PDB file of C-alpha atoms and ligand atoms in Angstrom:
ATOM      1  CA  PRO A   1      15.732  69.767 -48.701  1.00  0.00           C
ATOM      2  CA  SER A   2      13.974  70.215 -45.427  1.00  0.00           C
ATOM      3  CA  GLY A   3      10.473  71.325 -44.642  1.00  0.00           C
ATOM      4  CA  ALA A   4       9.521  70.320 -48.600  1.00  0.00           C
ATOM      5  CA  GLY A   5       6.637  68.030 -48.093  1.00  0.00           C
ATOM      6  CA  LYS A   6       8.999  64.859 -47.811  1.00  0.00           C
ATOM      7  CA  GLY A   7       7.802  63.327 -44.528  1.00  0.00           C
ATOM      8  CA  THR A   8       3.991  63.854 -45.097  1.00  0.00           C
ATOM      9  CA  LEU A   9       4.022  62.817 -48.065  1.00  0.00           C
ATOM     10  CA  ALA A  10       6.001  59.555 -47.139  1.00  0.00           C
ATOM     11  CA  ARG A  11       3.681  58.990 -44.438  1.00  0.00           C
ATOM     12  CA  ARG A  12       0.387  59.295 -46.817  1.00  0.00           C
ATOM     13  CA  LEU A  13       1.988  57.369 -49.646  1.00  0.00           C
ATOM     14  CA  ALA A  14       3.304  54.729 -46.547  1.00  0.00           C
ATOM     15  CA  LEU A  15      -0.876  54.231 -44.904  1.00  0.00           C
ATOM     16  CA  GLU A  16      -1.944  54.481 -49.139  1.00  0.00           C
ATOM     17  CA  LEU A  17       0.103  51.257 -49.545  1.00  0.00           C
ATOM     18  CA  GLY A  18       0.102  49.486 -46.046  1.00  0.00           C
ATOM     19  CA  PHE A  19       4.118  50.037 -46.716  1.00  0.00           C
ATOM     20  CA  HIS A  20       6.796  50.243 -44.022  1.00  0.00           C
ATOM     21  CA  LEU A  21       7.780  54.053 -43.883  1.00  0.00           C
ATOM     22  CA  LEU A  22      11.408  54.759 -43.060  1.00  0.00           C
ATOM     23  CA  ASP A  23      11.914  58.280 -41.879  1.00  0.00           C
ATOM     24  CA  SER A  24      15.749  58.678 -42.165  1.00  0.00           C
ATOM     25  CA  GLY A  25      16.121  62.326 -40.720  1.00  0.00           C
ATOM     26  CA  ALA A  26      14.638  60.877 -37.508  1.00  0.00           C
ATOM     27  CA  ILE A  27      17.058  59.079 -37.446  1.00  0.00           C
ATOM     28  CA  TYR A  28      20.043  61.512 -37.654  1.00  0.00           C
ATOM     29  CA  ARG A  29      18.071  63.365 -35.571  1.00  0.00           C
ATOM     30  CA  VAL A  30      18.340  60.545 -32.749  1.00  0.00           C
ATOM     31  CA  LEU A  31      22.187  60.555 -32.790  1.00  0.00           C
ATOM     32  CA  ALA A  32      22.326  63.679 -32.887  1.00  0.00           C
ATOM     33  CA  LEU A  33      20.470  63.941 -29.582  1.00  0.00           C
ATOM     34  CA  ALA A  34      22.792  61.577 -27.591  1.00  0.00           C
ATOM     35  CA  ALA A  35      25.418  62.824 -28.574  1.00  0.00           C
ATOM     36  CA  LEU A  36      24.033  66.300 -26.663  1.00  0.00           C
ATOM     37  CA  ASP A  37      22.817  64.509 -24.137  1.00  0.00           C
ATOM     38  CA  GLN A  38      26.220  62.756 -23.799  1.00  0.00           C
ATOM     39  CA  HIS A  39      28.094  65.220 -24.408  1.00  0.00           C
ATOM     40  CA  VAL A  40      29.988  63.918 -27.169  1.00  0.00           C
ATOM     41  CA  ALA A  41      31.478  66.552 -29.780  1.00  0.00           C
ATOM     42  CA  LEU A  42      29.245  67.465 -33.069  1.00  0.00           C
ATOM     43  CA  ASP A  43      33.102  66.916 -35.205  1.00  0.00           C
ATOM     44  CA  ASP A  44      34.364  64.033 -33.571  1.00  0.00           C
ATOM     45  CA  SER A  45      33.824  61.655 -35.765  1.00  0.00           C
ATOM     46  CA  ASP A  46      34.706  58.302 -34.423  1.00  0.00           C
ATOM     47  CA  ALA A  47      33.013  59.150 -31.366  1.00  0.00           C
ATOM     48  CA  LEU A  48      30.023  59.437 -32.771  1.00  0.00           C
ATOM     49  CA  CYS A  49      30.331  56.468 -34.810  1.00  0.00           C
ATOM     50  CA  GLN A  50      30.565  54.657 -31.296  1.00  0.00           C
ATOM     51  CA  LEU A  51      27.870  56.115 -30.407  1.00  0.00           C
ATOM     52  CA  ALA A  52      25.808  55.266 -33.362  1.00  0.00           C
ATOM     53  CA  ASP A  53      26.875  51.644 -32.619  1.00  0.00           C
ATOM     54  CA  SER A  54      25.592  51.731 -29.194  1.00  0.00           C
ATOM     55  CA  LEU A  55      22.104  53.065 -29.846  1.00  0.00           C
ATOM     56  CA  GLU A  56      19.410  51.683 -28.143  1.00  0.00           C
ATOM     57  CA  LEU A  57      17.264  52.761 -30.587  1.00  0.00           C
ATOM     58  CA  THR A  58      13.131  51.499 -30.776  1.00  0.00           C
ATOM     59  CA  PHE A  59      12.018  52.815 -34.008  1.00  0.00           C
ATOM     60  CA  PRO A  60       8.524  52.848 -35.627  1.00  0.00           C
ATOM     61  CA  PHE A  61       8.589  51.815 -38.716  1.00  0.00           C
ATOM     62  CA  ASP A  62       5.301  51.874 -39.536  1.00  0.00           C
ATOM     63  CA  ALA A  63       3.473  55.087 -40.246  1.00  0.00           C
ATOM     64  CA  ASN A  64       0.481  54.018 -37.853  1.00  0.00           C
ATOM     65  CA  HIS A  65       2.883  54.403 -35.047  1.00  0.00           C
ATOM     66  CA  THR A  66       5.248  57.856 -34.294  1.00  0.00           C
ATOM     67  CA  GLN A  67       6.379  56.857 -30.702  1.00  0.00           C
ATOM     68  CA  ILE A  68      10.458  56.882 -31.157  1.00  0.00           C
ATOM     69  CA  CYS A  69      12.212  55.794 -28.017  1.00  0.00           C
ATOM     70  CA  LEU A  70      15.657  55.694 -26.997  1.00  0.00           C
ATOM     71  CA  GLY A  71      16.392  53.025 -23.545  1.00  0.00           C
ATOM     72  CA  GLU A  72      13.155  53.590 -22.258  1.00  0.00           C
ATOM     73  CA  THR A  73      12.200  57.319 -22.858  1.00  0.00           C
ATOM     74  CA  ASP A  74      10.345  58.722 -25.807  1.00  0.00           C
ATOM     75  CA  ILE A  75      12.362  61.595 -27.189  1.00  0.00           C
ATOM     76  CA  SER A  76       9.386  62.051 -30.292  1.00  0.00           C
ATOM     77  CA  ALA A  77       8.660  65.696 -29.311  1.00  0.00           C
ATOM     78  CA  ARG A  78      12.726  66.489 -28.601  1.00  0.00           C
ATOM     79  CA  LEU A  79      13.934  65.536 -31.779  1.00  0.00           C
ATOM     80  CA  ARG A  80      11.751  67.799 -33.056  1.00  0.00           C
ATOM     81  CA  THR A  81      13.305  70.912 -31.892  1.00  0.00           C
ATOM     82  CA  GLN A  82      15.252  73.294 -33.931  1.00  0.00           C
ATOM     83  CA  MET A  83      18.670  72.717 -32.215  1.00  0.00           C
ATOM     84  CA  VAL A  84      18.374  68.715 -32.799  1.00  0.00           C
ATOM     85  CA  ALA A  85      17.595  69.894 -36.140  1.00  0.00           C
ATOM     86  CA  ASP A  86      20.674  71.785 -36.671  1.00  0.00           C
ATOM     87  CA  ALA A  87      22.605  69.013 -34.603  1.00  0.00           C
ATOM     88  CA  ALA A  88      21.392  66.196 -36.974  1.00  0.00           C
ATOM     89  CA  SER A  89      22.219  68.242 -40.085  1.00  0.00           C
ATOM     90  CA  GLN A  90      26.584  68.593 -38.310  1.00  0.00           C
ATOM     91  CA  VAL A  91      26.413  65.088 -37.173  1.00  0.00           C
ATOM     92  CA  ALA A  92      25.164  63.886 -41.209  1.00  0.00           C
ATOM     93  CA  VAL A  93      28.196  65.293 -42.599  1.00  0.00           C
ATOM     94  CA  HIS A  94      30.694  62.435 -41.428  1.00  0.00           C
ATOM     95  CA  ALA A  95      31.113  59.610 -43.732  1.00  0.00           C
ATOM     96  CA  GLY A  96      31.733  57.021 -41.447  1.00  0.00           C
ATOM     97  CA  VAL A  97      28.655  58.186 -39.767  1.00  0.00           C
ATOM     98  CA  ARG A  98      25.850  57.863 -42.880  1.00  0.00           C
ATOM     99  CA  SER A  99      27.673  54.272 -43.180  1.00  0.00           C
ATOM    100  CA  ALA A 100      27.328  53.852 -39.925  1.00  0.00           C
ATOM    101  CA  LEU A 101      23.169  54.257 -40.347  1.00  0.00           C
ATOM    102  CA  MET A 102      23.685  52.517 -43.161  1.00  0.00           C
ATOM    103  CA  ALA A 103      22.671  48.857 -42.703  1.00  0.00           C
ATOM    104  CA  LEU A 104      20.069  49.767 -39.832  1.00  0.00           C
ATOM    105  CA  GLN A 105      18.433  51.898 -42.759  1.00  0.00           C
ATOM    106  CA  ARG A 106      18.496  48.685 -45.314  1.00  0.00           C
ATOM    107  CA  ARG A 107      17.183  46.255 -43.335  1.00  0.00           C
ATOM    108  CA  GLN A 108      13.830  47.730 -43.170  1.00  0.00           C
ATOM    109  CA  ALA A 109      13.135  47.225 -46.705  1.00  0.00           C
ATOM    110  CA  THR A 110      11.153  44.107 -46.507  1.00  0.00           C
ATOM    111  CA  ALA A 111       7.569  42.701 -47.758  1.00  0.00           C
ATOM    112  CA  PRO A 112       5.250  44.282 -48.961  1.00  0.00           C
ATOM    113  CA  GLY A 113       7.983  47.071 -49.569  1.00  0.00           C
ATOM    114  CA  LEU A 114       8.769  50.309 -47.993  1.00  0.00           C
ATOM    115  CA  VAL A 115       8.418  53.615 -48.615  1.00  0.00           C
ATOM    116  CA  GLY A 116      11.523  55.810 -47.489  1.00  0.00           C
ATOM    117  CA  ASP A 117      11.919  59.416 -47.003  1.00  0.00           C
ATOM    118  CA  GLY A 118      14.820  60.902 -46.647  1.00  0.00           C
ATOM    119  CA  ARG A 119      17.629  63.490 -49.490  1.00  0.00           C
ATOM    120  CA  ASP A 120      19.727  60.569 -49.970  1.00  0.00           C
ATOM    121  CA  LEU A 121      17.673  57.418 -50.257  1.00  0.00           C
ATOM    122  CA  GLY A 122      17.408  57.446 -54.017  1.00  0.00           C
ATOM    123  CA  THR A 123      20.807  58.286 -54.729  1.00  0.00           C
ATOM    124  CA  VAL A 124      22.809  56.160 -51.850  1.00  0.00           C
ATOM    125  CA  VAL A 125      21.092  54.119 -49.604  1.00  0.00           C
ATOM    126  CA  PHE A 126      18.089  52.255 -51.644  1.00  0.00           C
ATOM    127  CA  PRO A 127      19.563  53.061 -55.612  1.00  0.00           C
ATOM    128  CA  GLU A 128      17.712  50.362 -57.278  1.00  0.00           C
ATOM    129  CA  ALA A 129      14.155  51.430 -55.983  1.00  0.00           C
ATOM    130  CA  GLU A 130      11.309  51.252 -58.119  1.00  0.00           C
ATOM    131  CA  LEU A 131      10.369  54.724 -57.643  1.00  0.00           C
ATOM    132  CA  LYS A 132      12.197  58.072 -57.240  1.00  0.00           C
ATOM    133  CA  ILE A 133      10.326  60.869 -55.860  1.00  0.00           C
ATOM    134  CA  PHE A 134      12.419  64.533 -55.700  1.00  0.00           C
ATOM    135  CA  LEU A 135      10.939  67.135 -53.982  1.00  0.00           C
ATOM    136  CA  ASP A 136      11.422  70.822 -53.508  1.00  0.00           C
ATOM    137  CA  ALA A 137      10.134  73.517 -52.674  1.00  0.00           C
ATOM    138  CA  SER A 138      10.974  77.531 -52.100  1.00  0.00           C
ATOM    139  CA  VAL A 139      13.018  77.993 -48.686  1.00  0.00           C
ATOM    140  CA  ALA A 140       9.861  80.569 -47.767  1.00  0.00           C
ATOM    141  CA  VAL A 141       7.700  77.888 -48.306  1.00  0.00           C
ATOM    142  CA  ARG A 142       9.933  75.570 -46.528  1.00  0.00           C
ATOM    143  CA  ALA A 143      10.574  77.746 -43.842  1.00  0.00           C
ATOM    144  CA  GLU A 144       6.639  78.534 -42.778  1.00  0.00           C
ATOM    145  CA  ARG A 145       5.740  75.195 -42.619  1.00  0.00           C
ATOM    146  CA  ARG A 146       8.619  74.489 -40.395  1.00  0.00           C
ATOM    147  CA  TYR A 147       7.651  77.210 -38.360  1.00  0.00           C
ATOM    148  CA  GLN A 148       3.757  75.954 -38.552  1.00  0.00           C
ATOM    149  CA  GLU A 149       4.764  72.887 -37.182  1.00  0.00           C
ATOM    150  CA  LEU A 150       6.879  74.239 -34.714  1.00  0.00           C
ATOM    151  CA  ILE A 151       3.879  76.290 -33.374  1.00  0.00           C
ATOM    152  CA  GLN A 152       1.562  73.684 -33.710  1.00  0.00           C
ATOM    153  CA  SER A 153       3.849  71.386 -30.881  1.00  0.00           C
ATOM    154  CA  GLY A 154       3.910  74.035 -28.608  1.00  0.00           C
ATOM    155  CA  GLN A 155       7.144  75.806 -29.227  1.00  0.00           C
ATOM    156  CA  THR A 156       7.556  79.095 -29.289  1.00  0.00           C
ATOM    157  CA  VAL A 157      10.162  80.287 -32.271  1.00  0.00           C
ATOM    158  CA  GLU A 158      10.477  82.776 -34.282  1.00  0.00           C
ATOM    159  CA  ARG A 159       9.696  83.129 -38.301  1.00  0.00           C
ATOM    160  CA  SER A 160      13.039  84.924 -38.803  1.00  0.00           C
ATOM    161  CA  ALA A 161      15.230  82.679 -36.666  1.00  0.00           C
ATOM    162  CA  ILE A 162      13.444  79.905 -38.898  1.00  0.00           C
ATOM    163  CA  LEU A 163      14.520  81.198 -42.000  1.00  0.00           C
ATOM    164  CA  ARG A 164      18.109  81.782 -41.427  1.00  0.00           C
ATOM    165  CA  ASP A 165      18.487  77.856 -39.608  1.00  0.00           C
ATOM    166  CA  LEU A 166      17.283  76.199 -42.916  1.00  0.00           C
ATOM    167  CA  GLU A 167      19.453  78.421 -44.855  1.00  0.00           C
ATOM    168  CA  ILE A 168      22.164  77.841 -43.223  1.00  0.00           C
ATOM    169  CA  ARG A 169      21.480  73.788 -43.079  1.00  0.00           C
ATOM    170  CA  ASP A 170      20.912  74.139 -46.204  1.00  0.00           C
ATOM    171  CA  VAL A 171      24.352  75.112 -47.351  1.00  0.00           C
ATOM    172  CA  ARG A 172      25.366  72.330 -44.728  1.00  0.00           C
ATOM    173  CA  ASP A 173      23.879  69.440 -46.107  1.00  0.00           C
ATOM    174  CA  ARG A 174      24.478  70.743 -50.224  1.00  0.00           C
ATOM    175  CA  THR A 175      27.540  71.144 -49.821  1.00  0.00           C
ATOM    176  CA  ARG A 176      29.546  68.566 -48.194  1.00  0.00           C
ATOM    177  CA  PRO A 177      31.290  66.346 -49.749  1.00  0.00           C
ATOM    178  CA  VAL A 178      29.379  62.908 -49.347  1.00  0.00           C
ATOM    179  CA  ALA A 179      25.749  61.899 -49.863  1.00  0.00           C
TER     180      ALA A 179
HETATM  181  O1  C5P B   1      14.961  65.419 -42.699  1.00  0.00           O
HETATM  182  P1  C5P B   1      15.478  65.907 -41.222  1.00  0.00           P
HETATM  183  O2  C5P B   1      15.207  67.263 -41.459  1.00  0.00           O
HETATM  184  O3  C5P B   1      14.113  65.503 -39.871  1.00  0.00           O
HETATM  185  O4  C5P B   1      16.653  66.081 -41.533  1.00  0.00           O
HETATM  186  C1  C5P B   1      17.548  66.321 -40.249  1.00  0.00           C
HETATM  187  C2  C5P B   1      18.980  66.366 -40.936  1.00  0.00           C
HETATM  188  O5  C5P B   1      19.277  65.221 -41.038  1.00  0.00           O
HETATM  189  C3  C5P B   1      18.976  67.022 -42.573  1.00  0.00           C
HETATM  190  O6  C5P B   1      19.491  68.539 -42.358  1.00  0.00           O
HETATM  191  C4  C5P B   1      20.538  66.102 -43.042  1.00  0.00           C
HETATM  192  O7  C5P B   1      21.512  66.891 -42.390  1.00  0.00           O
HETATM  193  C5  C5P B   1      20.592  64.777 -41.948  1.00  0.00           C
HETATM  194  N1  C5P B   1      19.725  63.855 -42.948  1.00  0.00           N
HETATM  195  C6  C5P B   1      20.972  63.795 -43.810  1.00  0.00           C
HETATM  196  N2  C5P B   1      20.428  62.244 -44.809  1.00  0.00           N
HETATM  197  C7  C5P B   1      19.109  61.935 -44.485  1.00  0.00           C
HETATM  198  C8  C5P B   1      18.041  62.334 -43.695  1.00  0.00           C
HETATM  199  C9  C5P B   1      18.811  63.306 -43.445  1.00  0.00           C
HETATM  200  O8  C5P B   1      21.687  63.732 -44.396  1.00  0.00           O
HETATM  201  N3  C5P B   1      18.948  60.883 -45.628  1.00  0.00           N
END
C-alpha cells in the first residue's frame, strides 16, 4: 500500500544493483495530473485512455534522476501532492487505463535489470519477476511517513487529513476489481 516504503526501497536497490527503476505510481500520478489540468473527468475511462495514449511523458527510468517532465514542463513537485495522489487512485480503477499504461511499464525491463515499484508489478505487470517483495506497514506508520515527506517538501498539511486520505485510498485500491 501507499507509504509502506516501496519507493525508498526500490530506489536504494536500483542504485545498489545498477538496475533501472520503475516507479509505476508516478505514471498513474502523471495521467491523473494531466486529467486534472485538461478537465478530463476521472470516471471517464475512454477519455482517460485517449489521454494516456497521447501523453508526452519524459520519465527517468533511472535511480539517479528524479525529474519527470510532461512536454517541456517539470511536474515532479506537483506529482507528490495529496490531490494528485487521490486522483491517481481514481484513474487507476479503470481496467482500460491500466492496460493503456502496461506497455510503457513492460518496456522498461531491459538489461542489466529492473527494480519495479507498484502494487500490481509482481502479479500483473511482471508475473515472471525473479524476486518479488511484498511490503506492508500499519496505516498509522504509513500516514506518519507521508506526513514527514510532504512537510519536508514544503507543503502545508494536517496529520489527520493525511491519515483519512490514506484510509480512503486504501479502500479504493484494495476493493477495485482489477489489479
Ligand atoms: O504509489 P503511489 O502512492 O505513487 O500511487 C498512487 C496511486 O496510483 C495509488 O493509490 C494506486 O491507486 C495507483 N497505482 C496503481 N498501480 C500501481 C501504482 C500506483 O494502481 N502499480
